[in-house]
Coordinates of C-alpha atoms in Angstrom, one line a residue:
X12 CA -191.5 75.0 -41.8
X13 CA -195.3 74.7 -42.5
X14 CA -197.5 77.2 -41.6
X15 CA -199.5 77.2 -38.4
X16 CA -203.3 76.7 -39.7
X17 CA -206.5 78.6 -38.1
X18 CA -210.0 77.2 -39.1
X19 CA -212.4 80.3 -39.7
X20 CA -216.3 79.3 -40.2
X21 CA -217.7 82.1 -41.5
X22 CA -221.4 83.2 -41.9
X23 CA -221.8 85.8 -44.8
X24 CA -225.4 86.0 -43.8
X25 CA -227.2 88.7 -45.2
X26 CA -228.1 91.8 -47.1
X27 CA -224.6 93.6 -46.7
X28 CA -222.9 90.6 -44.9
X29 CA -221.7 88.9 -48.2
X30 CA -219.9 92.1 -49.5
X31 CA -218.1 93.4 -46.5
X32 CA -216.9 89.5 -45.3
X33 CA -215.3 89.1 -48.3
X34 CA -212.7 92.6 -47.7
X35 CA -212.5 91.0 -43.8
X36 CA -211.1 87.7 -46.0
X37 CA -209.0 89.9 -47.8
X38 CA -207.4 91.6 -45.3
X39 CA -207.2 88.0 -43.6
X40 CA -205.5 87.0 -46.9
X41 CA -203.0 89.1 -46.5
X42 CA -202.1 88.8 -42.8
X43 CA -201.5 85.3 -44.2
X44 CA -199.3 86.4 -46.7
X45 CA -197.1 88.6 -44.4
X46 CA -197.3 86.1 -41.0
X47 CA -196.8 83.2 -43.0
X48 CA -200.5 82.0 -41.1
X49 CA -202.7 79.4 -43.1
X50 CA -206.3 80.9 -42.9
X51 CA -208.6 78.0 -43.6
X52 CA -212.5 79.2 -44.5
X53 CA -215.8 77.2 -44.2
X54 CA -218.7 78.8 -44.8
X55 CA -222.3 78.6 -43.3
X56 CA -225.6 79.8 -43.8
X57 CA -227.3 81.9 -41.1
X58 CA -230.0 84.2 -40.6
X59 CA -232.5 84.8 -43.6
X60 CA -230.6 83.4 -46.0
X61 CA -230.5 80.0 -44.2
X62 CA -234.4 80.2 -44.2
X63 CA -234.4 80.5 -47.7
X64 CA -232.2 77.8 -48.3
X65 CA -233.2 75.7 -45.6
X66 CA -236.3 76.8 -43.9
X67 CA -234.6 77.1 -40.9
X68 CA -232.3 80.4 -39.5
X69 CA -229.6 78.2 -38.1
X70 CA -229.1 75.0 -39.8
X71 CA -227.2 72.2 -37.7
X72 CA -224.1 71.7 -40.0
X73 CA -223.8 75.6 -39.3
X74 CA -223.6 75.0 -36.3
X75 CA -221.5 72.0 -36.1
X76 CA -218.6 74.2 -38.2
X77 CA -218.7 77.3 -35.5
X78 CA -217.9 74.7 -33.3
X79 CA -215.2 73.2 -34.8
X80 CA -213.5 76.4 -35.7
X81 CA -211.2 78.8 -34.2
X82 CA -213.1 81.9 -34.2
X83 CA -216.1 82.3 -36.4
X84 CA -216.6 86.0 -38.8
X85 CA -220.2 87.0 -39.2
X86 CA -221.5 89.5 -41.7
X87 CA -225.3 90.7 -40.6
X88 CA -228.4 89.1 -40.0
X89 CA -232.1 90.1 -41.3
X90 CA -234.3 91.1 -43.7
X91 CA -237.3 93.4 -44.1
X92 CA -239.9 90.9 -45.7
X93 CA -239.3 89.1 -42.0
X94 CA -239.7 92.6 -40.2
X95 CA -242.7 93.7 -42.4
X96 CA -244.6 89.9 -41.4
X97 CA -245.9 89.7 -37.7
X98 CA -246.9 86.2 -38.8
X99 CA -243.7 84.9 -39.4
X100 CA -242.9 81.5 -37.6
X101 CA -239.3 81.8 -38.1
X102 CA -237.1 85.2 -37.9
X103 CA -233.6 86.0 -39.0
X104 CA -232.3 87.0 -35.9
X105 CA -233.5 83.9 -34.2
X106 CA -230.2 82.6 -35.8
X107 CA -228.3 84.9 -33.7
X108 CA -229.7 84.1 -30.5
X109 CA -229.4 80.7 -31.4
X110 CA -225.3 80.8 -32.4
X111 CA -224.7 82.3 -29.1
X112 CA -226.2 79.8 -27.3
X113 CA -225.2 76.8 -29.6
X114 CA -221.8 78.3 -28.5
X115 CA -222.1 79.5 -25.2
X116 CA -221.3 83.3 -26.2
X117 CA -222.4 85.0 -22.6
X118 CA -220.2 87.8 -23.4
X119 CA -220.3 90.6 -26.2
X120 CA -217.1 93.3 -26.5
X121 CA -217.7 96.2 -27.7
X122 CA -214.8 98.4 -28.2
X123 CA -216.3 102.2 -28.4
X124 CA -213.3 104.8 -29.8
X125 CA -212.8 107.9 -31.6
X126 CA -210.8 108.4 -34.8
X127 CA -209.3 111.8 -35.4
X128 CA -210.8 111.7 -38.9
X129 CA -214.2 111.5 -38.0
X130 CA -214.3 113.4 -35.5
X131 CA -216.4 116.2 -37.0
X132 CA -218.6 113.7 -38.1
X133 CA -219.7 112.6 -35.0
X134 CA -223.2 114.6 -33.4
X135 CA -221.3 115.6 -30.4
X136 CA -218.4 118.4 -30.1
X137 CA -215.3 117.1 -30.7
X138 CA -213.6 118.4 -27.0
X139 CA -216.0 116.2 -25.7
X140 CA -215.3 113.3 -28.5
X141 CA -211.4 113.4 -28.8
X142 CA -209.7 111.0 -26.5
X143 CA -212.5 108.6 -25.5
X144 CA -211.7 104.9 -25.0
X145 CA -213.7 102.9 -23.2
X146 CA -215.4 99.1 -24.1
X147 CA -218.7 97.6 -23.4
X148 CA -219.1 94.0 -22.3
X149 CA -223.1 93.2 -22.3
X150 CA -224.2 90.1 -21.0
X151 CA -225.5 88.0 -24.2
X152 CA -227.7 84.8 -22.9
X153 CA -229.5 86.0 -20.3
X154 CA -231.9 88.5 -19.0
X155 CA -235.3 89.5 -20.8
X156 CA -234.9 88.1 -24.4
X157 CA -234.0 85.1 -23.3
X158 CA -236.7 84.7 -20.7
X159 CA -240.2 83.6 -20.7
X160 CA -242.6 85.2 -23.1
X161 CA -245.7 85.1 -24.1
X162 CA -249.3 86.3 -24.8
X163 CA -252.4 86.0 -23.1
X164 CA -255.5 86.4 -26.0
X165 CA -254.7 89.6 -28.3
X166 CA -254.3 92.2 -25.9
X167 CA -251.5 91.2 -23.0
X168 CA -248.1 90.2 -23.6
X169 CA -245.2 89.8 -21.1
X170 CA -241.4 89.1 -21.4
X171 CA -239.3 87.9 -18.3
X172 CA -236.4 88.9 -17.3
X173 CA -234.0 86.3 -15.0
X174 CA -230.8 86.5 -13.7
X175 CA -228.8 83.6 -11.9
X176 CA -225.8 84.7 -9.9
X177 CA -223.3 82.3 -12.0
X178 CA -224.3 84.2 -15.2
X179 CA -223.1 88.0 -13.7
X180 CA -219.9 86.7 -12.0
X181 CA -218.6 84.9 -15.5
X182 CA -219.1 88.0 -17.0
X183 CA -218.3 90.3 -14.1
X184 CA -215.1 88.2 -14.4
X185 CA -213.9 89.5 -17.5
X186 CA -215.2 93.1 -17.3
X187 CA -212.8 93.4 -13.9
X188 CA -210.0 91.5 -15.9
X189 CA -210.0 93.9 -18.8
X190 CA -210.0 96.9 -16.2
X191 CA -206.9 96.1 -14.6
X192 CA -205.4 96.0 -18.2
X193 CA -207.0 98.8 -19.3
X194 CA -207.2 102.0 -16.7
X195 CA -208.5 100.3 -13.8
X196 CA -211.9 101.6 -13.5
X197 CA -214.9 99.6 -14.0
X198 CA -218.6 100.8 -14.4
X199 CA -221.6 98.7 -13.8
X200 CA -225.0 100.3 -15.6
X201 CA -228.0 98.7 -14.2
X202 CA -231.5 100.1 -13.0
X203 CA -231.3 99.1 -9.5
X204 CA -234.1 101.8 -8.0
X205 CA -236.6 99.8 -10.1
X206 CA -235.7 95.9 -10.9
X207 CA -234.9 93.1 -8.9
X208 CA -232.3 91.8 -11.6
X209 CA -230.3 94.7 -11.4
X210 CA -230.2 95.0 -7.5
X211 CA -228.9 91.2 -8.0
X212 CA -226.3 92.9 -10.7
X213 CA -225.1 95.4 -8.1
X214 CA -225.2 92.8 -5.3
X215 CA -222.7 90.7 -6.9
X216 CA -220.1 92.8 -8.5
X217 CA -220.3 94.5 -5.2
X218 CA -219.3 91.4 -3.7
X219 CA -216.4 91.0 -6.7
X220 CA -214.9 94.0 -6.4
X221 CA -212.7 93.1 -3.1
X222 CA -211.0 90.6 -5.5
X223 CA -209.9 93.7 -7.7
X224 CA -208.3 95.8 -5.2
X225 CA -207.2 98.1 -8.0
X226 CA -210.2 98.5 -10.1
X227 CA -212.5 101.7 -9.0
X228 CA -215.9 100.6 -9.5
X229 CA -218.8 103.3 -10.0
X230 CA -222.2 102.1 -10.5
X231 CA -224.8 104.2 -12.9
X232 CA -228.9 103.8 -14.0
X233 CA -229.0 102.8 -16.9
X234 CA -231.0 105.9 -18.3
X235 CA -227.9 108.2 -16.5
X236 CA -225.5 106.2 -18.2
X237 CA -227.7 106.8 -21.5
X238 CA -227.0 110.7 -20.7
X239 CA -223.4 110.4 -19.5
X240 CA -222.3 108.3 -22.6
X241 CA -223.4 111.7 -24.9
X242 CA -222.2 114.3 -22.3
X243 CA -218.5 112.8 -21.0
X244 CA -217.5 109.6 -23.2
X245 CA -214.8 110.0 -21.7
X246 CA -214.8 109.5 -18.0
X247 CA -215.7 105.7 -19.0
X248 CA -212.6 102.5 -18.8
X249 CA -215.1 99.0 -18.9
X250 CA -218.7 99.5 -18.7
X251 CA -220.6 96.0 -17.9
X252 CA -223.8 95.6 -18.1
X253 CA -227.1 93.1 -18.9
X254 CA -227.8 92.1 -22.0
X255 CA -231.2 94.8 -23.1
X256 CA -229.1 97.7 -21.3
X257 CA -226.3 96.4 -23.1
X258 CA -228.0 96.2 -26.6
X259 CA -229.1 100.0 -26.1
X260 CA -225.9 101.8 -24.8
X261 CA -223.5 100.2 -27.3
X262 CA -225.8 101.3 -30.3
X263 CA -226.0 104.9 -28.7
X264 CA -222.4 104.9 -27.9
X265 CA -221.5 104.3 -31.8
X266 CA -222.5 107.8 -32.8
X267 CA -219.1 108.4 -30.6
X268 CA -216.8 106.9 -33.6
X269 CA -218.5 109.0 -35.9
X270 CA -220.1 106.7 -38.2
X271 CA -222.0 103.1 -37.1
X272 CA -220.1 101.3 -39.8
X273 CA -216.5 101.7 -37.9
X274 CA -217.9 99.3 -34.4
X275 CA -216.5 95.9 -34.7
X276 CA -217.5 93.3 -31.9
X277 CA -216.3 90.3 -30.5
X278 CA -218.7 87.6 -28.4
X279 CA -217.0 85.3 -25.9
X280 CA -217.6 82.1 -23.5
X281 CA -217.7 78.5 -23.4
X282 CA -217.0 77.6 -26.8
X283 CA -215.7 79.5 -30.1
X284 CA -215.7 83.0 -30.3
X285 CA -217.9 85.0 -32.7
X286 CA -216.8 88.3 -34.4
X287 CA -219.0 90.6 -36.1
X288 CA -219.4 94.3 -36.8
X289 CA -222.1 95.7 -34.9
X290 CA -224.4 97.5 -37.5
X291 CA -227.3 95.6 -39.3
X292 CA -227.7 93.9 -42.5
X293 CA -228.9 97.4 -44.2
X294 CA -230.6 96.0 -47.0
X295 CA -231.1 99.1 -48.6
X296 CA -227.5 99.2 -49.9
X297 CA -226.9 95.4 -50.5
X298 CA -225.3 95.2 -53.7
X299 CA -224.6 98.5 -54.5
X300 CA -221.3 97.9 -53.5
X301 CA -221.2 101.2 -50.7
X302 CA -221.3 99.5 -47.3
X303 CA -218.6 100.5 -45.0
X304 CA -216.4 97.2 -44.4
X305 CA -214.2 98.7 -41.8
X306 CA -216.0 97.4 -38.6
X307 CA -216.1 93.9 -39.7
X308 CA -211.8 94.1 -40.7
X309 CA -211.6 95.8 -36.9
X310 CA -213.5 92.7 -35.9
X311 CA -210.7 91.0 -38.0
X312 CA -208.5 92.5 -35.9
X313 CA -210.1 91.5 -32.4
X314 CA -210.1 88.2 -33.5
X315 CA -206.5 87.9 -34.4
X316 CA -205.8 89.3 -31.3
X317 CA -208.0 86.2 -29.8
X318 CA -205.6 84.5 -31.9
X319 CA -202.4 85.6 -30.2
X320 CA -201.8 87.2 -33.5
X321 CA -201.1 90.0 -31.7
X322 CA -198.6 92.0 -34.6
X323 CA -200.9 91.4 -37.2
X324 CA -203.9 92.5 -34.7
X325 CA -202.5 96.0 -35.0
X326 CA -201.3 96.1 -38.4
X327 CA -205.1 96.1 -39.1
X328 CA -205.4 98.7 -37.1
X329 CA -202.7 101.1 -38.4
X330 CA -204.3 100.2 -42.3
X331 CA -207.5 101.1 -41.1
X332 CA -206.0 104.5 -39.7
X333 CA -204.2 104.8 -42.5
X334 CA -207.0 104.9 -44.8
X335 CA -209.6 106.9 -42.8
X336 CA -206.0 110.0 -42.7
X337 CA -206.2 109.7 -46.4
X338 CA -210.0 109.7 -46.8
X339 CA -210.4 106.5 -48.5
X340 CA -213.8 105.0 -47.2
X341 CA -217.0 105.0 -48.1
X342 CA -219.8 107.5 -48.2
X343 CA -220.9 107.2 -44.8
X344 CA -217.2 108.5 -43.8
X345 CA -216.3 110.7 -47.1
X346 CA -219.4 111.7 -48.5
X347 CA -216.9 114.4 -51.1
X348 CA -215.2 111.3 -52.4
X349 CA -216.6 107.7 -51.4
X350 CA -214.8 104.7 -52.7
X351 CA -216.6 101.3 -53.1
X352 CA -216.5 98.5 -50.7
X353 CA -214.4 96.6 -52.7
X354 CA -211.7 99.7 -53.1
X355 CA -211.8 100.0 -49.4
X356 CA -210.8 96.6 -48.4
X357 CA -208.0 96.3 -51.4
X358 CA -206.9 99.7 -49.7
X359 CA -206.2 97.9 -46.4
X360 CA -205.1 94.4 -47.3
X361 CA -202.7 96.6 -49.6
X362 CA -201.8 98.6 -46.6
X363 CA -200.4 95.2 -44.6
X364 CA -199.0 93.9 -46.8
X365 CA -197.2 96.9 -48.2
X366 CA -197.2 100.1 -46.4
X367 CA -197.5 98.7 -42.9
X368 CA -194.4 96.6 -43.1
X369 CA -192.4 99.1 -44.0

């Protein structure tokens, strides 16, 4: 019997991107190996490195192969000389916003969980830490950066921020979906004393929520929510939100996991679905073969589960367990005895194909 084939585009990108891809395409190498699953790669250029190459942070044949494919990997996007230029016509992350357009990704999933191993790691006590479980789904083409913007001579500057009523119920859709799959609670984080967006946000899912009988919906602002995320992680199931509020909770909510390089991500709508992990490019250890590559194989793993691959979802899981019980990670996890990048990711794809199966 031949094997059933998946077409992954993937988008190294840049500064770290390159290094930990390639243990995500290891680990994909041996789900292949054990699943008897064809993984079939094309790569793209995006972010910086496309502008390098091409002048341009999303070229159109990158395009065109994210959407041909069955789920797309990305590494990181940016780079400093961009940051450092306020002149620059063209920006790495412009690439981003670009993909998720190009591909109609209105949704990002961020899954926000403790491991026992790192739980001293973590800035918070661990009685508050242990047990937490909950996942973010931000809204990823609408609200203020994708608004107008502008500048008025050299001293005024303005961003808008615009909300349609179809855009929160797609997304309000799958936030109550995943609630009555998860623990049934759902909360929406908004600033509805103060914006007109948000009262729109509350509005709606208000409105939703007598087609989810079982979901328990609680509503939070959004500088609360900040607060409540540190203080009780764990009194939260699905927390939706807009796409700025979105941006800042997940990123505050990684301290939770103990270390920003175990987040993966996974960015959902019309078209194919993106998977990433959710730190930056961190330029300042490209190369040096020390990046943490275990958010982008847990981003592996949510993207086999978009797959249906749903044994091999949490074989990645268990290896990545596996490894952080026997301290083999990186130096942002085991500072006494970090491994390289590489090391890590042979660790895990060994892991599936070996110790998992057993």
């Amino acid at each position: 019997m031949s094997k059933v084939t998946k077409n992954i585009t993937v988008l190294p990108g840049d500064g770290i991107g390159p290094e930990i891809v390639a243990q995500a395409q290891k680990v994909l190498q041996a789900v292949s190996e054990k699943y008897g699953v064809n993984f079939e790669f094309t790569e793209g250029l995006i972010g910086a490195a496309a502008i390098d190459a091409t002048g341009e942070a999303l070229p159109a044949d990158t395009v065109t192969a994210c959407q041909q494919a069955d789920a797309v990997l990305l590494g990181a996007v940016g780079d400093p000389k961009f940051d450092n230029d306020p002149n620059a016509k063209v920006r790495p992350e412009q690439g981003l916003l670009a993909i998720r357009k190009a591909l109609g990704l209105f949704t990002n999933i961020r899954p926000i969980r403790t491991f026992n191993a790192l739980l001293d790691q973590a800035p918070i006590k661990p009685e508050r830490l242990e047990g937490a479980d909950f996942v973010i789904y931000r809204e990823l083409t609408g609200g203020i950066y994708f608004g107008a913007k502008g500048k008025e001579g050299e001293d005024k500057a303005y961003d808008h921020c615009v909300y349609e009523r179809s855009e929160i119920e797609r997304i309000a859709h799958l936030a109550f979906k995943a609630a009555t799959q998860r623990r049934n609670k759902l909360t929406l984080v908004d600033k509805a004393n103060v914006l007109e967006t948000s009262r729109l946000w509350r509005k709606v899912v208000q409105e939703m929520s007598v087609e989810y009988p079982s979901v328990e919906v609680d509503y939070l602002f959004v500088d609360n929510a900040a607060m409540q995320v540190i203080l009780n992680p764990k009194q939260f199931d699905v927390v939706l939100t807009e796409n700025m509020f979105g941006d800042i909770i997940s990123d505050e909510a990684s301290i939770i996991s103990g270390s920003l390089g175990m987040l993966p991500s996974a960015s959902v709508g019309t078209g194919s679905s993106l998977f990433e992990p959710i730190h930056g490019s961190y330029p300042q250890a490209a190369g040096k073969n020390i990046a943490n590559p275990m958010a982008t194989i847990l981003s592996v793993a949510m993207m086999l589960d978009h797959l249906e691959l749903f044994d091999a979802a949490e074989d990645v899981r268990k290896a990545v367990d596996f490894a952080l019980d026997e301290g083999f990670a990186t130096e942002d996890v085991n500072k006494a005895a970090p491994q390289s990048t590489t090391a890590v990711g042979d660790f895990i794809a060994a892991q599936i194909k070996d110790t998992v199966s057993a």
